[in-house]
Coordinates of C-alpha atoms in Angstrom, one line a residue:
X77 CA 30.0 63.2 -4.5
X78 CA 30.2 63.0 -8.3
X79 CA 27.0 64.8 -10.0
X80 CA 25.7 62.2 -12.0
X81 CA 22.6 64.7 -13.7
X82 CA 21.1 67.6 -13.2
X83 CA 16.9 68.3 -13.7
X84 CA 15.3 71.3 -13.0
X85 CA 14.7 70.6 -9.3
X86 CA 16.8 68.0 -8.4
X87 CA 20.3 66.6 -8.8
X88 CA 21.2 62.5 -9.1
X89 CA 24.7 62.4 -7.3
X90 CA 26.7 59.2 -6.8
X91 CA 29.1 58.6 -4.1
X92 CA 32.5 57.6 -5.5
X93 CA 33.9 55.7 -2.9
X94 CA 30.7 53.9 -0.9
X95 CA 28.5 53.1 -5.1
X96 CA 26.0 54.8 -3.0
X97 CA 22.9 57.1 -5.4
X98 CA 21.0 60.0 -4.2
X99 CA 18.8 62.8 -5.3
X100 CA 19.4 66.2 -4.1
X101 CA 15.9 68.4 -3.7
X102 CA 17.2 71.3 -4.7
X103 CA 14.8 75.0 -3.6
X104 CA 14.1 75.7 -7.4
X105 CA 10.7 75.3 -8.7
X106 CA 8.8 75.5 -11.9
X107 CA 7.2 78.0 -13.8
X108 CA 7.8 80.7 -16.0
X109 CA 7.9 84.3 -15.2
X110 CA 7.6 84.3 -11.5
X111 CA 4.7 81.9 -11.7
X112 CA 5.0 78.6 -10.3
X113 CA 3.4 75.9 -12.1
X114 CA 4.2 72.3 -11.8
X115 CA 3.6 71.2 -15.5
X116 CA 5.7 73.8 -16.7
X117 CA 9.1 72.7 -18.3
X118 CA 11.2 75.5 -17.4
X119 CA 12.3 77.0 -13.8
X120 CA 10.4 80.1 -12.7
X121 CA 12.4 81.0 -9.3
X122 CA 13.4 79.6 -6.1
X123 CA 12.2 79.1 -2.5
X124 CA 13.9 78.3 0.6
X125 CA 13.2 75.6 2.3
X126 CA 11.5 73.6 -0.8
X127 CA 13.9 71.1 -1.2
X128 CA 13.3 70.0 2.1
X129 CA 10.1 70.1 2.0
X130 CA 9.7 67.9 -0.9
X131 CA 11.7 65.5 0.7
X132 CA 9.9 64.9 3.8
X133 CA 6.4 64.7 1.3
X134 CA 8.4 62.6 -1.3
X135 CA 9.4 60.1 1.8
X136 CA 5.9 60.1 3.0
X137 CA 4.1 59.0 -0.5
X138 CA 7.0 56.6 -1.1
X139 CA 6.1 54.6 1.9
X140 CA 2.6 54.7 1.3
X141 CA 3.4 53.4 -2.2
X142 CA 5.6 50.4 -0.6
X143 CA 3.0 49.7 1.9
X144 CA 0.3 49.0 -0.8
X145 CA 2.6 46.5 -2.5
X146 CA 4.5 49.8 -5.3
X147 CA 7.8 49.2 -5.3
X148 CA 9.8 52.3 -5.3
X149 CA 13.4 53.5 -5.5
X150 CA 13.6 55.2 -2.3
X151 CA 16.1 53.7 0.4
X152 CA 16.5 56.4 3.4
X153 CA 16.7 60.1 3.8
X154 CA 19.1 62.5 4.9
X155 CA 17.2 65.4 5.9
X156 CA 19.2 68.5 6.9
X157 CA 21.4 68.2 3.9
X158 CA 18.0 67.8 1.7
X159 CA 19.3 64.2 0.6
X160 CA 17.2 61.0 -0.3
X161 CA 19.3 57.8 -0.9
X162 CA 17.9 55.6 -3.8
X163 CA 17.9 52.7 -5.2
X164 CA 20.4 52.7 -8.8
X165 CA 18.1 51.8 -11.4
X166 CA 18.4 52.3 -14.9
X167 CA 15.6 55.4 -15.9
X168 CA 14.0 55.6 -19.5
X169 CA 13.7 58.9 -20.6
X170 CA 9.9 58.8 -20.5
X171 CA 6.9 60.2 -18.2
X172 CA 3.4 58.1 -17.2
X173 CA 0.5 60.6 -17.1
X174 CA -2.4 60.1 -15.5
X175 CA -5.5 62.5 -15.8
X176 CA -8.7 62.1 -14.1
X177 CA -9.7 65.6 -15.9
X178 CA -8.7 67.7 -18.2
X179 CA -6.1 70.5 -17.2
X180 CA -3.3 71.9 -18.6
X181 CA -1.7 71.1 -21.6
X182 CA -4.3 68.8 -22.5
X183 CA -6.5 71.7 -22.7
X184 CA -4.5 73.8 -25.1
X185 CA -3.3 70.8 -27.3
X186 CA -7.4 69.9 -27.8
X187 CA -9.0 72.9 -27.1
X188 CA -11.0 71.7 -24.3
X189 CA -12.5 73.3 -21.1
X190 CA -11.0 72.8 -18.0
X191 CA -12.0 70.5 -15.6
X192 CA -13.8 67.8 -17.8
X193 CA -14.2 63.9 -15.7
X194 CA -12.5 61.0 -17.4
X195 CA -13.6 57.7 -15.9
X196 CA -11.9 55.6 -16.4
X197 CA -8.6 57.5 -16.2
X198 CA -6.9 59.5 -19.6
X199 CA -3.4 57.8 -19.6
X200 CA -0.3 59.2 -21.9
X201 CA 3.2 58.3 -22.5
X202 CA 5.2 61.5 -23.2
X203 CA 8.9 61.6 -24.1
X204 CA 11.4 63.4 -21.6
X205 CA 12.9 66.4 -24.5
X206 CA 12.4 69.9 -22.8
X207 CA 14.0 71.0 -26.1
X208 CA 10.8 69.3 -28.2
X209 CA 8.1 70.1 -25.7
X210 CA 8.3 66.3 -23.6
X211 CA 6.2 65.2 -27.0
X212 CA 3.8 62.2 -26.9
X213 CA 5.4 59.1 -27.6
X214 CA 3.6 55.6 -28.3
X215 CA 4.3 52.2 -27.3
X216 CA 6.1 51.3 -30.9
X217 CA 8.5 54.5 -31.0
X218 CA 9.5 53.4 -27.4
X219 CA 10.5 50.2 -28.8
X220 CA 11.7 51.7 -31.9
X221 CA 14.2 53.9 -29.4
X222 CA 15.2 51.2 -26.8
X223 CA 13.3 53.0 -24.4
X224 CA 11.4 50.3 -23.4
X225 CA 11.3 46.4 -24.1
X226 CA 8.0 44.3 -25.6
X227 CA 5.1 44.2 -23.1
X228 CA 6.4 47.3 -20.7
X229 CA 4.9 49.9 -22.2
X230 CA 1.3 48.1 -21.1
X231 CA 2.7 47.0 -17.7
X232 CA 3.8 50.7 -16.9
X233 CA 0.2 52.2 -17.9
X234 CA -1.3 49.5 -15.6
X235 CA 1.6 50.3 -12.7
X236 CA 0.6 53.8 -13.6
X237 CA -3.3 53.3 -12.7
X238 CA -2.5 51.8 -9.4
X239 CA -0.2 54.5 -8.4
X240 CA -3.2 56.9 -9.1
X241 CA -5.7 54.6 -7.1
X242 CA -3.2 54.8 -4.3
X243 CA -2.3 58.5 -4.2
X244 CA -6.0 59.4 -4.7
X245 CA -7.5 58.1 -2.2
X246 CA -4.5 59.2 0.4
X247 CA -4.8 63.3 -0.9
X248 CA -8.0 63.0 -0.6
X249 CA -8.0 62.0 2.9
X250 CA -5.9 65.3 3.1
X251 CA -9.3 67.5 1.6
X252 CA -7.4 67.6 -2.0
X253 CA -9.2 66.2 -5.7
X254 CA -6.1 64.9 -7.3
X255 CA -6.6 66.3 -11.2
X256 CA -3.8 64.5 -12.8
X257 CA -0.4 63.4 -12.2
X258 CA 3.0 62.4 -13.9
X259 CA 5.7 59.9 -12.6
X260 CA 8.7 58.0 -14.1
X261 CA 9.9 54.4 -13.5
X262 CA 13.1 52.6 -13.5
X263 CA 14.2 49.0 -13.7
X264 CA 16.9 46.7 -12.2
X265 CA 18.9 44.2 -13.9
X266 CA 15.9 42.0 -14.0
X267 CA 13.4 44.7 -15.7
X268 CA 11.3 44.6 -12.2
X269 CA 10.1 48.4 -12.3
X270 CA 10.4 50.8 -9.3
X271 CA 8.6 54.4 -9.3
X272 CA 11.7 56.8 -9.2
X273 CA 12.1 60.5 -9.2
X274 CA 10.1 62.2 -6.6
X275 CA 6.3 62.1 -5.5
X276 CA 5.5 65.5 -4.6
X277 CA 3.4 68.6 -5.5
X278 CA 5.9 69.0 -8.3
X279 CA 4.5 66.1 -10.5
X280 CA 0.6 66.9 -9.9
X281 CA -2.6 69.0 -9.8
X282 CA -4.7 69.1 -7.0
X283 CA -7.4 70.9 -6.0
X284 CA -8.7 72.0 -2.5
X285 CA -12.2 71.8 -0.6
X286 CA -12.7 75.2 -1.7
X287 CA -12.4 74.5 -5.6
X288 CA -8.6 76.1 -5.9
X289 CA -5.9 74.8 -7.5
X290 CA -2.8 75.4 -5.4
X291 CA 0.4 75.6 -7.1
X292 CA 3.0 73.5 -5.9
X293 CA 4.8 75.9 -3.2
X294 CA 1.3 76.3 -1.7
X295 CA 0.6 72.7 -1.4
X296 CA 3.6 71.8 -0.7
X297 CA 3.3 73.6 2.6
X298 CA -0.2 72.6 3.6
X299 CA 0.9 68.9 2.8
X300 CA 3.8 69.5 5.2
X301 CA 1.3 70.7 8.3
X302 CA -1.2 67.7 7.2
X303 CA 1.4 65.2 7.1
X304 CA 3.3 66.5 10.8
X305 CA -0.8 66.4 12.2
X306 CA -0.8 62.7 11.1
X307 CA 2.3 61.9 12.3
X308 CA 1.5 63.7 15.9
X309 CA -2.3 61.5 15.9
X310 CA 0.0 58.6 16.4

């Protein structure tokens, strides 16, 4: 397979012979200095097993998405070699944040306290530049840059608020608040939109009946014996 790109986490590989896509969950995770944090923009270490892992959660959200009406790119999965085949769709370089409070970056841009309620949801467009700190990027620039064509920029924040309503309500079934979120979309060669990338503890915060924020190794893993409980109640 011909390595098409290559993220922090993942790889997007394309199969020469077949036109076939995939993403490769790879075992590194983010963070900086040995400390994991999903929002951060560079690696911080690697653990076995997480690639698989996120695959098996990613699989899992991206069928809940599909069966509330989200379109997504994801096709089938090939487990043991930590595959997921996807639809080829053609990716802006942009992220859809969602916050339901404040955490993180927003905290330190602002200078605000942790933890602070928005209703209804905070919603930002950031561009995808590790280089320039993935800067905020508004609905003009986007058009300005080709990212984007006239009346997506709305239609993705609205896309955006359903994808929250449905992954809210399903972590929370799992005893998790959902904080805030980030996800990318793509479009076919009719502009219809598809949620691409990965839905996993990499692009979100949680926090647990006990009022801890996990990082994403540690929810990742009590995700994984949730989701496998589930599966067995069936």
């Amino acid at each position: 397979m011909k390595t098409v790109y290559e993220g922090k986490t993942k790889k997007v590989l394309a199969d020469e012979i077949t036109g076939d896509y995939f993403l490769l969950f790879k075992d590194d995770a983010t963070g900086e200095n040995g400390i994991f944090d999903p929002g951060a923009n560079t690696v911080g270490g690697s653990v076995s097993g997480k690639g698989k892992i996120g695959l098996i959660i990613s699989k899992y959200f991206f069928e809940i998405m599909e069966k509330n009406g989200i379109s997504t790119h994801y096709l089938d999965t090939e487990l043991e070699q930590s595959l997921m085949k996807v639809r080829h769709v053609t990716v802006p370089a942009l992220e859809f944040v969602l916050r339901y409070f404040t955490a993180g970056s927003m905290c330190r841009r602002f200078t605000l306290e942790k933890g602070i309620p928005f209703n209804p949801p905070y919603l930002e467009v950031t561009l995808k530049d590790d280089e320039q700190g993935d800067p905020l990027i508004s609905e003009r620039l986007c058009l300005m840059k080709g990212l984007l064509k006239e009346n997506e920029y709305n239609k993705m924040l609205t896309l955006l608020v359903k994808v929250g309503d449905v992954l809210r309500k399903e972590l929370k079934e799992f005893g998790l608040t959902l904080i805030d979120f980030k996800v990318e979309f793509g479009f076919d060669e009719n502009r219809k939109p598809y949620i691409v990338d990965e839905i996993t503890p990499d692009i979100w915060r949680v926090q647990d009946e006990s009022g801890n924020i996990p990082n994403q190794i540690e929810c990742a893993k009590l995700l994984l014996e949730k989701i496998n409980a589930k599966k067995a109640q069936k």
